[in-house]
Amino acid sequence: MELQTILAQVKKTFTELDCTGGGVIINKHGQTVLEEYFGVQGQQEGAKKVGPHTLFHLASVRKSYVGFAVAYVIYHNYIVSIDDKLSDYLGNREIFGDVSIRHLLTHTHGLRWQNEKIIKEYKAGCDWAYRDINVDLLAEVIIKVTGKTISEIVDEQVFQTLSLTETNWFSEKNEQHIEIIHNDSPFWYESDVCDGSKMNMYSSLMELAKWGQLHLDKGKLNGKQIISEEIIQLSTTIQSPISKPKHSPTNGFFWLIQPQQRKGVTEISPLLPKGSFQLLGYTSVALLVIPEENIVAVRGFNSFGSTVYQSIG
């Protein structure tokens, strides 16, 4: 692994994006071997330099925390099985059909929002499409079976356990939050809802790397098991239904997982070894874990809707 080559590539991407700042962290065998920040936090004159405590908008990388909440609920038997039908928990609405918890977690559910109504795109398990309705529905299921929101579970089980103080869903921003360059994208929105279902989660790259390291170490911190290994395994092993098209991405609990047999074009680099897993955000934030190489890599930018939307690796 040539660190200067990686850094040069990240900086090259930085120059190609419509963004003002970024950073990269790489851990190997639990030790930070590369950490660098560049640019500033916004477009205004005198904007702060990006640094270790800059809070980056996670976009879809937040789904690693949503996936954790679902794995926690399943591990503690609030949900009997990943193959339970959605209708078992949210009522037997005809539109749900055979949609299961597994389908929601692996983007194979076939549902989408249209004019504030749920419509069906395809039969569950028979295709793959990235739609945020799955997070909305899982949030409903979780609060129904536990009485807690996604954010409450994550706060109790993750933020407090790992002493994370710079990672959360935010209703208001402060001087540490990086400005998002979105150019009035129709897909950009801000929310003051902090139940864990919305796209308003931020983190420092240091804490995001710590979250990735916890997954690499299968729930251990400094050699101590602080989160059940079974929860981490549920989240980071392949859960996609066998009925999905072979060329489509392969998921765990939202995480993109590198399968043994690689077919088609997916969002995870074909150069990465089997068992690698990652999440990418539309703000060009990325979290990559490579168990075979004992590596955690984190990259952050502040460009929403980037056309440069690829893996670190």
PDB file of C-alpha atoms in Angstrom:
ATOM      1  CA  MET A   1       0.000   0.000   0.000  1.00  0.00           C
ATOM      2  CA  GLU A   2       1.695   3.201  -1.199  1.00  0.00           C
ATOM      3  CA  LEU A   3       0.382   5.898   1.117  1.00  0.00           C
ATOM      4  CA  GLN A   4       1.667   8.808  -0.948  1.00  0.00           C
ATOM      5  CA  THR A   5      -0.007   7.354  -4.040  1.00  0.00           C
ATOM      6  CA  ILE A   6      -3.310   7.121  -2.175  1.00  0.00           C
ATOM      7  CA  LEU A   7      -2.938  10.654  -0.836  1.00  0.00           C
ATOM      8  CA  ALA A   8      -2.157  11.958  -4.315  1.00  0.00           C
ATOM      9  CA  GLN A   9      -5.284  10.240  -5.686  1.00  0.00           C
ATOM     10  CA  VAL A  10      -7.478  11.691  -2.929  1.00  0.00           C
ATOM     11  CA  LYS A  11      -6.093  15.170  -3.584  1.00  0.00           C
ATOM     12  CA  LYS A  12      -6.618  14.709  -7.323  1.00  0.00           C
ATOM     13  CA  THR A  13     -10.263  13.848  -6.637  1.00  0.00           C
ATOM     14  CA  PHE A  14     -10.472  16.933  -4.426  1.00  0.00           C
ATOM     15  CA  THR A  15      -9.422  19.148  -7.328  1.00  0.00           C
ATOM     16  CA  GLU A  16     -12.029  17.540  -9.612  1.00  0.00           C
ATOM     17  CA  LEU A  17     -14.952  18.001  -7.231  1.00  0.00           C
ATOM     18  CA  ASP A  18     -17.036  21.077  -6.560  1.00  0.00           C
ATOM     19  CA  CYS A  19     -15.941  21.204  -2.946  1.00  0.00           C
ATOM     20  CA  THR A  20     -13.914  23.354  -0.551  1.00  0.00           C
ATOM     21  CA  GLY A  21     -12.318  20.833   1.792  1.00  0.00           C
ATOM     22  CA  GLY A  22     -11.590  17.223   2.549  1.00  0.00           C
ATOM     23  CA  GLY A  23      -9.539  14.686   4.428  1.00  0.00           C
ATOM     24  CA  VAL A  24      -8.387  11.091   4.525  1.00  0.00           C
ATOM     25  CA  ILE A  25      -7.486   8.629   7.282  1.00  0.00           C
ATOM     26  CA  ILE A  26      -6.044   5.140   6.879  1.00  0.00           C
ATOM     27  CA  ASN A  27      -5.563   2.702   9.758  1.00  0.00           C
ATOM     28  CA  LYS A  28      -3.539  -0.488   9.380  1.00  0.00           C
ATOM     29  CA  HIS A  29      -3.455  -3.085  12.166  1.00  0.00           C
ATOM     30  CA  GLY A  30      -5.245  -0.552  14.364  1.00  0.00           C
ATOM     31  CA  GLN A  31      -2.616   2.159  13.910  1.00  0.00           C
ATOM     32  CA  THR A  32      -3.138   5.378  11.957  1.00  0.00           C
ATOM     33  CA  VAL A  33      -0.637   5.397   9.086  1.00  0.00           C
ATOM     34  CA  LEU A  34      -2.127   8.321   7.147  1.00  0.00           C
ATOM     35  CA  GLU A  35      -4.159  11.297   8.328  1.00  0.00           C
ATOM     36  CA  GLU A  36      -4.336  14.498   6.335  1.00  0.00           C
ATOM     37  CA  TYR A  37      -6.798  17.351   5.884  1.00  0.00           C
ATOM     38  CA  PHE A  38      -6.912  20.041   3.228  1.00  0.00           C
ATOM     39  CA  GLY A  39      -8.985  23.031   2.199  1.00  0.00           C
ATOM     40  CA  VAL A  40     -11.538  24.959   4.213  1.00  0.00           C
ATOM     41  CA  GLN A  41     -14.998  24.277   5.616  1.00  0.00           C
ATOM     42  CA  GLY A  42     -17.007  26.555   3.349  1.00  0.00           C
ATOM     43  CA  GLN A  43     -17.208  29.138   0.624  1.00  0.00           C
ATOM     44  CA  GLN A  44     -17.402  32.195   2.847  1.00  0.00           C
ATOM     45  CA  GLU A  45     -14.365  34.442   3.272  1.00  0.00           C
ATOM     46  CA  GLY A  46     -12.270  33.443   6.271  1.00  0.00           C
ATOM     47  CA  ALA A  47     -13.752  29.932   6.464  1.00  0.00           C
ATOM     48  CA  LYS A  48     -12.040  27.645   8.970  1.00  0.00           C
ATOM     49  CA  LYS A  49      -9.494  25.162   7.763  1.00  0.00           C
ATOM     50  CA  VAL A  50     -10.639  21.544   7.666  1.00  0.00           C
ATOM     51  CA  GLY A  51      -9.151  19.607  10.576  1.00  0.00           C
ATOM     52  CA  PRO A  52      -9.574  16.620  12.909  1.00  0.00           C
ATOM     53  CA  HIS A  53     -12.744  18.051  14.462  1.00  0.00           C
ATOM     54  CA  THR A  54     -14.471  19.124  11.254  1.00  0.00           C
ATOM     55  CA  LEU A  55     -17.851  17.403  11.018  1.00  0.00           C
ATOM     56  CA  PHE A  56     -18.596  15.889   7.600  1.00  0.00           C
ATOM     57  CA  HIS A  57     -22.096  15.137   6.304  1.00  0.00           C
ATOM     58  CA  LEU A  58     -22.280  11.327   6.071  1.00  0.00           C
ATOM     59  CA  ALA A  59     -25.162  11.048   3.594  1.00  0.00           C
ATOM     60  CA  SER A  60     -25.611   7.288   2.933  1.00  0.00           C
ATOM     61  CA  VAL A  61     -22.666   6.316   5.145  1.00  0.00           C
ATOM     62  CA  ARG A  62     -25.135   6.931   7.983  1.00  0.00           C
ATOM     63  CA  LYS A  63     -26.838   3.692   6.963  1.00  0.00           C
ATOM     64  CA  SER A  64     -24.072   1.755   8.711  1.00  0.00           C
ATOM     65  CA  TYR A  65     -25.597   3.052  11.952  1.00  0.00           C
ATOM     66  CA  VAL A  66     -29.133   2.279  10.791  1.00  0.00           C
ATOM     67  CA  GLY A  67     -27.968  -1.240   9.904  1.00  0.00           C
ATOM     68  CA  PHE A  68     -26.437  -1.571  13.359  1.00  0.00           C
ATOM     69  CA  ALA A  69     -29.767  -0.648  14.983  1.00  0.00           C
ATOM     70  CA  VAL A  70     -31.553  -3.334  12.948  1.00  0.00           C
ATOM     71  CA  ALA A  71     -28.882  -5.923  13.808  1.00  0.00           C
ATOM     72  CA  TYR A  72     -29.217  -5.003  17.490  1.00  0.00           C
ATOM     73  CA  VAL A  73     -32.999  -5.423  17.349  1.00  0.00           C
ATOM     74  CA  ILE A  74     -32.677  -8.823  15.642  1.00  0.00           C
ATOM     75  CA  TYR A  75     -29.940 -10.003  18.015  1.00  0.00           C
ATOM     76  CA  HIS A  76     -32.168  -9.184  20.991  1.00  0.00           C
ATOM     77  CA  ASN A  77     -35.193 -10.930  19.391  1.00  0.00           C
ATOM     78  CA  TYR A  78     -37.393  -7.870  18.975  1.00  0.00           C
ATOM     79  CA  ILE A  79     -37.543  -9.085  15.382  1.00  0.00           C
ATOM     80  CA  VAL A  80     -37.683 -12.864  15.098  1.00  0.00           C
ATOM     81  CA  SER A  81     -35.947 -13.232  11.738  1.00  0.00           C
ATOM     82  CA  ILE A  82     -34.440 -11.156   8.960  1.00  0.00           C
ATOM     83  CA  ASP A  83     -36.941 -12.937   6.704  1.00  0.00           C
ATOM     84  CA  ASP A  84     -39.970 -11.727   8.672  1.00  0.00           C
ATOM     85  CA  LYS A  85     -42.445  -9.956   6.431  1.00  0.00           C
ATOM     86  CA  LEU A  86     -42.740  -6.194   6.741  1.00  0.00           C
ATOM     87  CA  SER A  87     -46.497  -6.657   7.049  1.00  0.00           C
ATOM     88  CA  ASP A  88     -45.931  -8.622  10.296  1.00  0.00           C
ATOM     89  CA  TYR A  89     -44.914  -5.330  11.903  1.00  0.00           C
ATOM     90  CA  LEU A  90     -46.575  -2.524   9.933  1.00  0.00           C
ATOM     91  CA  GLY A  91     -49.874  -4.105   8.997  1.00  0.00           C
ATOM     92  CA  ASN A  92     -50.915  -6.163   6.021  1.00  0.00           C
ATOM     93  CA  ARG A  93     -50.906  -3.398   3.423  1.00  0.00           C
ATOM     94  CA  GLU A  94     -51.294  -4.848  -0.040  1.00  0.00           C
ATOM     95  CA  ILE A  95     -48.392  -2.772  -1.384  1.00  0.00           C
ATOM     96  CA  PHE A  96     -45.945  -4.558   0.944  1.00  0.00           C
ATOM     97  CA  GLY A  97     -46.680  -7.950  -0.601  1.00  0.00           C
ATOM     98  CA  ASP A  98     -43.769 -10.310   0.146  1.00  0.00           C
ATOM     99  CA  VAL A  99     -41.330  -7.565   1.207  1.00  0.00           C
ATOM    100  CA  SER A 100     -39.195  -8.771   4.121  1.00  0.00           C
ATOM    101  CA  ILE A 101     -36.727  -7.113   6.490  1.00  0.00           C
ATOM    102  CA  ARG A 102     -33.972  -8.701   4.384  1.00  0.00           C
ATOM    103  CA  HIS A 103     -35.262  -6.970   1.261  1.00  0.00           C
ATOM    104  CA  LEU A 104     -35.270  -3.580   3.003  1.00  0.00           C
ATOM    105  CA  LEU A 105     -31.677  -3.998   4.192  1.00  0.00           C
ATOM    106  CA  THR A 106     -30.332  -5.081   0.807  1.00  0.00           C
ATOM    107  CA  HIS A 107     -32.131  -2.601  -1.513  1.00  0.00           C
ATOM    108  CA  THR A 108     -34.151  -5.411  -3.107  1.00  0.00           C
ATOM    109  CA  HIS A 109     -37.573  -4.412  -1.707  1.00  0.00           C
ATOM    110  CA  GLY A 110     -39.047  -2.862  -4.861  1.00  0.00           C
ATOM    111  CA  LEU A 111     -40.788   0.011  -3.064  1.00  0.00           C
ATOM    112  CA  ARG A 112     -40.433   3.745  -3.582  1.00  0.00           C
ATOM    113  CA  TRP A 113     -42.079   7.044  -2.720  1.00  0.00           C
ATOM    114  CA  GLN A 114     -44.030   8.801  -5.464  1.00  0.00           C
ATOM    115  CA  ASN A 115     -46.117  11.885  -4.704  1.00  0.00           C
ATOM    116  CA  GLU A 116     -46.050  10.961  -1.007  1.00  0.00           C
ATOM    117  CA  LYS A 117     -47.455   7.505  -1.737  1.00  0.00           C
ATOM    118  CA  ILE A 118     -45.700   4.139  -1.734  1.00  0.00           C
ATOM    119  CA  ILE A 119     -45.618   2.439  -5.105  1.00  0.00           C
ATOM    120  CA  LYS A 120     -44.196  -0.879  -6.268  1.00  0.00           C
ATOM    121  CA  GLU A 121     -41.374  -0.897  -8.856  1.00  0.00           C
ATOM    122  CA  TYR A 122     -40.728  -4.634  -9.022  1.00  0.00           C
ATOM    123  CA  LYS A 123     -41.368  -7.858  -7.143  1.00  0.00           C
ATOM    124  CA  ALA A 124     -39.343  -8.030  -3.937  1.00  0.00           C
ATOM    125  CA  GLY A 125     -36.048  -9.868  -4.322  1.00  0.00           C
ATOM    126  CA  CYS A 126     -36.035  -9.731  -8.118  1.00  0.00           C
ATOM    127  CA  ASP A 127     -34.044  -6.527  -8.664  1.00  0.00           C
ATOM    128  CA  TRP A 128     -31.900  -3.922  -6.875  1.00  0.00           C
ATOM    129  CA  ALA A 129     -32.614  -0.186  -6.583  1.00  0.00           C
ATOM    130  CA  TYR A 130     -31.349   2.440  -4.151  1.00  0.00           C
ATOM    131  CA  ARG A 131     -34.372   4.098  -2.499  1.00  0.00           C
ATOM    132  CA  ASP A 132     -34.470   5.738   0.938  1.00  0.00           C
ATOM    133  CA  ILE A 133     -37.935   4.431   1.698  1.00  0.00           C
ATOM    134  CA  ASN A 134     -36.299   1.369   3.254  1.00  0.00           C
ATOM    135  CA  VAL A 135     -34.828   3.504   6.051  1.00  0.00           C
ATOM    136  CA  ASP A 136     -38.217   5.146   6.668  1.00  0.00           C
ATOM    137  CA  LEU A 137     -39.917   1.749   6.981  1.00  0.00           C
ATOM    138  CA  LEU A 138     -37.197   0.224   9.164  1.00  0.00           C
ATOM    139  CA  ALA A 139     -37.410   3.248  11.466  1.00  0.00           C
ATOM    140  CA  GLU A 140     -41.147   2.561  11.838  1.00  0.00           C
ATOM    141  CA  VAL A 141     -40.526  -1.114  12.599  1.00  0.00           C
ATOM    142  CA  ILE A 142     -37.824  -0.388  15.183  1.00  0.00           C
ATOM    143  CA  ILE A 143     -39.827   2.123  17.194  1.00  0.00           C
ATOM    144  CA  LYS A 144     -42.859  -0.180  17.097  1.00  0.00           C
ATOM    145  CA  VAL A 145     -41.018  -3.233  18.454  1.00  0.00           C
ATOM    146  CA  THR A 146     -38.663  -1.486  20.914  1.00  0.00           C
ATOM    147  CA  GLY A 147     -40.330   1.806  21.792  1.00  0.00           C
ATOM    148  CA  LYS A 148     -37.023   3.483  20.859  1.00  0.00           C
ATOM    149  CA  THR A 149     -35.845   5.360  17.808  1.00  0.00           C
ATOM    150  CA  ILE A 150     -32.825   4.408  15.717  1.00  0.00           C
ATOM    151  CA  SER A 151     -30.885   7.315  17.199  1.00  0.00           C
ATOM    152  CA  GLU A 152     -31.748   6.333  20.781  1.00  0.00           C
ATOM    153  CA  ILE A 153     -30.477   2.783  20.226  1.00  0.00           C
ATOM    154  CA  VAL A 154     -27.320   3.999  18.494  1.00  0.00           C
ATOM    155  CA  ASP A 155     -26.673   6.581  21.210  1.00  0.00           C
ATOM    156  CA  GLU A 156     -27.003   3.994  23.999  1.00  0.00           C
ATOM    157  CA  GLN A 157     -25.140   1.175  22.311  1.00  0.00           C
ATOM    158  CA  VAL A 158     -22.545   3.013  20.185  1.00  0.00           C
ATOM    159  CA  PHE A 159     -21.988   6.679  21.000  1.00  0.00           C
ATOM    160  CA  GLN A 160     -21.888   6.204  24.768  1.00  0.00           C
ATOM    161  CA  THR A 161     -19.985   2.911  24.586  1.00  0.00           C
ATOM    162  CA  LEU A 162     -17.309   4.286  22.239  1.00  0.00           C
ATOM    163  CA  SER A 163     -17.352   7.779  23.803  1.00  0.00           C
ATOM    164  CA  LEU A 164     -18.197   9.321  20.437  1.00  0.00           C
ATOM    165  CA  THR A 165     -18.969  13.019  20.898  1.00  0.00           C
ATOM    166  CA  GLU A 166     -18.676  14.236  17.294  1.00  0.00           C
ATOM    167  CA  THR A 167     -21.048  11.810  15.598  1.00  0.00           C
ATOM    168  CA  ASN A 168     -24.808  12.323  15.610  1.00  0.00           C
ATOM    169  CA  TRP A 169     -27.938  13.431  13.802  1.00  0.00           C
ATOM    170  CA  PHE A 170     -28.042  17.231  14.082  1.00  0.00           C
ATOM    171  CA  SER A 171     -31.030  19.589  14.013  1.00  0.00           C
ATOM    172  CA  GLU A 172     -28.754  22.634  14.120  1.00  0.00           C
ATOM    173  CA  LYS A 173     -25.216  23.181  12.868  1.00  0.00           C
ATOM    174  CA  ASN A 174     -22.269  24.918  14.528  1.00  0.00           C
ATOM    175  CA  GLU A 175     -18.831  26.121  13.462  1.00  0.00           C
ATOM    176  CA  GLN A 176     -17.500  22.558  13.247  1.00  0.00           C
ATOM    177  CA  HIS A 177     -19.999  21.499  10.558  1.00  0.00           C
ATOM    178  CA  ILE A 178     -18.637  21.687   7.042  1.00  0.00           C
ATOM    179  CA  GLU A 179     -20.751  23.505   4.474  1.00  0.00           C
ATOM    180  CA  ILE A 180     -22.317  21.205   1.877  1.00  0.00           C
ATOM    181  CA  ILE A 181     -21.846  22.397  -1.694  1.00  0.00           C
ATOM    182  CA  HIS A 182     -25.114  21.190  -3.216  1.00  0.00           C
ATOM    183  CA  ASN A 183     -25.834  23.791  -5.932  1.00  0.00           C
ATOM    184  CA  ASP A 184     -29.590  23.554  -5.297  1.00  0.00           C
ATOM    185  CA  SER A 185     -29.687  19.847  -6.111  1.00  0.00           C
ATOM    186  CA  PRO A 186     -33.299  18.564  -6.042  1.00  0.00           C
ATOM    187  CA  PHE A 187     -32.097  15.625  -3.929  1.00  0.00           C
ATOM    188  CA  TRP A 188     -30.591  17.774  -1.178  1.00  0.00           C
ATOM    189  CA  TYR A 189     -32.635  18.464   1.930  1.00  0.00           C
ATOM    190  CA  GLU A 190     -32.072  19.458   5.530  1.00  0.00           C
ATOM    191  CA  SER A 191     -34.033  18.155   8.485  1.00  0.00           C
ATOM    192  CA  ASP A 192     -34.413  18.927  12.169  1.00  0.00           C
ATOM    193  CA  VAL A 193     -35.715  15.390  12.841  1.00  0.00           C
ATOM    194  CA  CYS A 194     -33.101  13.501  14.866  1.00  0.00           C
ATOM    195  CA  ASP A 195     -34.699  10.072  15.220  1.00  0.00           C
ATOM    196  CA  GLY A 196     -32.120   8.470  12.924  1.00  0.00           C
ATOM    197  CA  SER A 197     -34.304   8.221   9.837  1.00  0.00           C
ATOM    198  CA  LYS A 198     -33.182  11.385   8.044  1.00  0.00           C
ATOM    199  CA  MET A 199     -30.146  12.525   6.093  1.00  0.00           C
ATOM    200  CA  ASN A 200     -28.725  14.904   8.726  1.00  0.00           C
ATOM    201  CA  MET A 201     -25.938  12.835  10.286  1.00  0.00           C
ATOM    202  CA  TYR A 202     -22.437  14.247  10.649  1.00  0.00           C
ATOM    203  CA  SER A 203     -19.166  12.902  12.029  1.00  0.00           C
ATOM    204  CA  SER A 204     -15.510  13.762  12.257  1.00  0.00           C
ATOM    205  CA  LEU A 205     -13.324  11.528  10.114  1.00  0.00           C
ATOM    206  CA  MET A 206     -11.500  10.380  13.251  1.00  0.00           C
ATOM    207  CA  GLU A 207     -14.703   9.042  14.794  1.00  0.00           C
ATOM    208  CA  LEU A 208     -15.809   7.525  11.496  1.00  0.00           C
ATOM    209  CA  ALA A 209     -12.490   5.652  11.356  1.00  0.00           C
ATOM    210  CA  LYS A 210     -13.080   4.481  14.935  1.00  0.00           C
ATOM    211  CA  TRP A 211     -16.496   3.138  13.853  1.00  0.00           C
ATOM    212  CA  GLY A 212     -14.890   1.283  10.950  1.00  0.00           C
ATOM    213  CA  GLN A 213     -12.190  -0.107  13.251  1.00  0.00           C
ATOM    214  CA  LEU A 214     -14.865  -1.489  15.578  1.00  0.00           C
ATOM    215  CA  HIS A 215     -16.278  -3.447  12.625  1.00  0.00           C
ATOM    216  CA  LEU A 216     -12.850  -4.686  11.566  1.00  0.00           C
ATOM    217  CA  ASP A 217     -12.216  -5.841  15.140  1.00  0.00           C
ATOM    218  CA  LYS A 218     -15.625  -7.546  15.288  1.00  0.00           C
ATOM    219  CA  GLY A 219     -16.970  -5.472  18.153  1.00  0.00           C
ATOM    220  CA  LYS A 220     -13.807  -5.299  20.239  1.00  0.00           C
ATOM    221  CA  LEU A 221     -12.174  -2.156  21.587  1.00  0.00           C
ATOM    222  CA  ASN A 222      -8.669  -2.454  23.006  1.00  0.00           C
ATOM    223  CA  GLY A 223      -9.142  -6.220  23.095  1.00  0.00           C
ATOM    224  CA  LYS A 224     -12.419  -6.040  25.062  1.00  0.00           C
ATOM    225  CA  GLN A 225     -15.718  -7.181  23.510  1.00  0.00           C
ATOM    226  CA  ILE A 226     -17.939  -4.113  23.851  1.00  0.00           C
ATOM    227  CA  ILE A 227     -20.475  -4.939  21.139  1.00  0.00           C
ATOM    228  CA  SER A 228     -21.611  -8.467  20.377  1.00  0.00           C
ATOM    229  CA  GLU A 229     -19.614 -10.069  17.569  1.00  0.00           C
ATOM    230  CA  GLU A 230     -22.886 -11.518  16.242  1.00  0.00           C
ATOM    231  CA  ILE A 231     -24.255  -8.008  15.685  1.00  0.00           C
ATOM    232  CA  ILE A 232     -21.184  -7.047  13.659  1.00  0.00           C
ATOM    233  CA  GLN A 233     -21.340 -10.324  11.709  1.00  0.00           C
ATOM    234  CA  LEU A 234     -24.997  -9.785  10.832  1.00  0.00           C
ATOM    235  CA  SER A 235     -24.183  -6.336   9.509  1.00  0.00           C
ATOM    236  CA  THR A 236     -21.066  -7.149   7.485  1.00  0.00           C
ATOM    237  CA  THR A 237     -21.751 -10.533   5.883  1.00  0.00           C
ATOM    238  CA  ILE A 238     -23.732 -11.056   2.693  1.00  0.00           C
ATOM    239  CA  GLN A 239     -27.486 -10.933   3.288  1.00  0.00           C
ATOM    240  CA  SER A 240     -28.733 -10.314  -0.264  1.00  0.00           C
ATOM    241  CA  PRO A 241     -31.427 -12.765  -1.427  1.00  0.00           C
ATOM    242  CA  ILE A 242     -30.240 -15.366  -3.928  1.00  0.00           C
ATOM    243  CA  SER A 243     -33.064 -14.274  -6.232  1.00  0.00           C
ATOM    244  CA  LYS A 244     -31.512 -10.875  -6.962  1.00  0.00           C
ATOM    245  CA  PRO A 245     -29.787 -10.330 -10.331  1.00  0.00           C
ATOM    246  CA  LYS A 246     -26.218 -11.629 -10.170  1.00  0.00           C
ATOM    247  CA  HIS A 247     -24.806  -8.454 -11.714  1.00  0.00           C
ATOM    248  CA  SER A 248     -26.287  -6.159  -9.031  1.00  0.00           C
ATOM    249  CA  PRO A 249     -24.535  -5.041  -5.810  1.00  0.00           C
ATOM    250  CA  THR A 250     -24.255  -7.420  -2.867  1.00  0.00           C
ATOM    251  CA  ASN A 251     -25.200  -6.124   0.580  1.00  0.00           C
ATOM    252  CA  GLY A 252     -25.004  -6.915   4.241  1.00  0.00           C
ATOM    253  CA  PHE A 253     -27.075  -4.672   6.504  1.00  0.00           C
ATOM    254  CA  PHE A 254     -26.745  -1.830   3.967  1.00  0.00           C
ATOM    255  CA  TRP A 255     -22.958  -2.313   3.722  1.00  0.00           C
ATOM    256  CA  LEU A 256     -21.717  -3.160   0.230  1.00  0.00           C
ATOM    257  CA  ILE A 257     -19.895  -6.498   0.510  1.00  0.00           C
ATOM    258  CA  GLN A 258     -17.282  -7.838  -1.902  1.00  0.00           C
ATOM    259  CA  PRO A 259     -18.472 -11.314  -2.984  1.00  0.00           C
ATOM    260  CA  GLN A 260     -16.214 -14.169  -4.028  1.00  0.00           C
ATOM    261  CA  GLN A 261     -17.596 -14.200  -7.574  1.00  0.00           C
ATOM    262  CA  ARG A 262     -17.745 -10.696  -9.063  1.00  0.00           C
ATOM    263  CA  LYS A 263     -20.178  -9.929 -11.842  1.00  0.00           C
ATOM    264  CA  GLY A 264     -21.422  -6.678 -13.312  1.00  0.00           C
ATOM    265  CA  VAL A 265     -20.639  -3.130 -12.254  1.00  0.00           C
ATOM    266  CA  THR A 266     -21.019  -2.415  -8.534  1.00  0.00           C
ATOM    267  CA  GLU A 267     -20.111   0.405  -6.173  1.00  0.00           C
ATOM    268  CA  ILE A 268     -17.183  -1.485  -4.620  1.00  0.00           C
ATOM    269  CA  SER A 269     -13.878  -1.631  -6.466  1.00  0.00           C
ATOM    270  CA  PRO A 270     -13.163  -4.975  -8.193  1.00  0.00           C
ATOM    271  CA  LEU A 271      -9.572  -4.602  -6.959  1.00  0.00           C
ATOM    272  CA  LEU A 272     -10.632  -5.112  -3.350  1.00  0.00           C
ATOM    273  CA  PRO A 273     -10.376  -8.632  -1.896  1.00  0.00           C
ATOM    274  CA  LYS A 274     -13.311 -10.866  -0.953  1.00  0.00           C
ATOM    275  CA  GLY A 275     -15.004  -9.832   2.272  1.00  0.00           C
ATOM    276  CA  SER A 276     -14.146  -6.131   2.004  1.00  0.00           C
ATOM    277  CA  PHE A 277     -17.082  -3.906   2.872  1.00  0.00           C
ATOM    278  CA  GLN A 278     -17.845  -0.223   2.481  1.00  0.00           C
ATOM    279  CA  LEU A 279     -20.445   2.503   2.331  1.00  0.00           C
ATOM    280  CA  LEU A 280     -20.392   5.557   0.077  1.00  0.00           C
ATOM    281  CA  GLY A 281     -22.181   8.833   0.628  1.00  0.00           C
ATOM    282  CA  TYR A 282     -23.452  11.189  -2.046  1.00  0.00           C
ATOM    283  CA  THR A 283     -21.334  13.875  -0.367  1.00  0.00           C
ATOM    284  CA  SER A 284     -18.298  11.816  -1.467  1.00  0.00           C
ATOM    285  CA  VAL A 285     -17.711  10.572   2.080  1.00  0.00           C
ATOM    286  CA  ALA A 286     -16.587   6.935   2.112  1.00  0.00           C
ATOM    287  CA  LEU A 287     -15.869   4.292   4.761  1.00  0.00           C
ATOM    288  CA  LEU A 288     -13.986   1.181   3.630  1.00  0.00           C
ATOM    289  CA  VAL A 289     -12.918  -1.863   5.660  1.00  0.00           C
ATOM    290  CA  ILE A 290     -10.534  -4.469   4.206  1.00  0.00           C
ATOM    291  CA  PRO A 291     -10.298  -7.366   6.695  1.00  0.00           C
ATOM    292  CA  GLU A 292      -7.813  -9.312   4.566  1.00  0.00           C
ATOM    293  CA  GLU A 293      -5.335  -6.418   4.807  1.00  0.00           C
ATOM    294  CA  ASN A 294      -6.380  -5.238   8.293  1.00  0.00           C
ATOM    295  CA  ILE A 295      -7.162  -1.792   6.892  1.00  0.00           C
ATOM    296  CA  VAL A 296      -9.775   0.861   7.626  1.00  0.00           C
ATOM    297  CA  ALA A 297      -9.924   3.820   5.244  1.00  0.00           C
ATOM    298  CA  VAL A 298     -12.035   6.958   5.521  1.00  0.00           C
ATOM    299  CA  ARG A 299     -12.372   9.789   3.045  1.00  0.00           C
ATOM    300  CA  GLY A 300     -14.389  12.988   3.361  1.00  0.00           C
ATOM    301  CA  PHE A 301     -15.352  15.822   1.010  1.00  0.00           C
ATOM    302  CA  ASN A 302     -18.230  18.311   1.036  1.00  0.00           C
ATOM    303  CA  SER A 303     -19.581  18.028  -2.514  1.00  0.00           C
ATOM    304  CA  PHE A 304     -23.177  16.785  -2.731  1.00  0.00           C
ATOM    305  CA  GLY A 305     -24.241  15.113  -5.940  1.00  0.00           C
ATOM    306  CA  SER A 306     -20.711  14.447  -7.086  1.00  0.00           C
ATOM    307  CA  THR A 307     -20.121  12.559 -10.319  1.00  0.00           C
ATOM    308  CA  VAL A 308     -16.898  11.276  -8.725  1.00  0.00           C
ATOM    309  CA  TYR A 309     -18.596   8.633  -6.567  1.00  0.00           C
ATOM    310  CA  GLN A 310     -16.189   5.770  -6.161  1.00  0.00           C
ATOM    311  CA  SER A 311     -14.367   3.684  -3.605  1.00  0.00           C
ATOM    312  CA  ILE A 312     -11.184   4.825  -1.881  1.00  0.00           C
ATOM    313  CA  GLY A 313      -9.564   1.552  -2.971  1.00  0.00           C
TER     314      GLY A 313
END
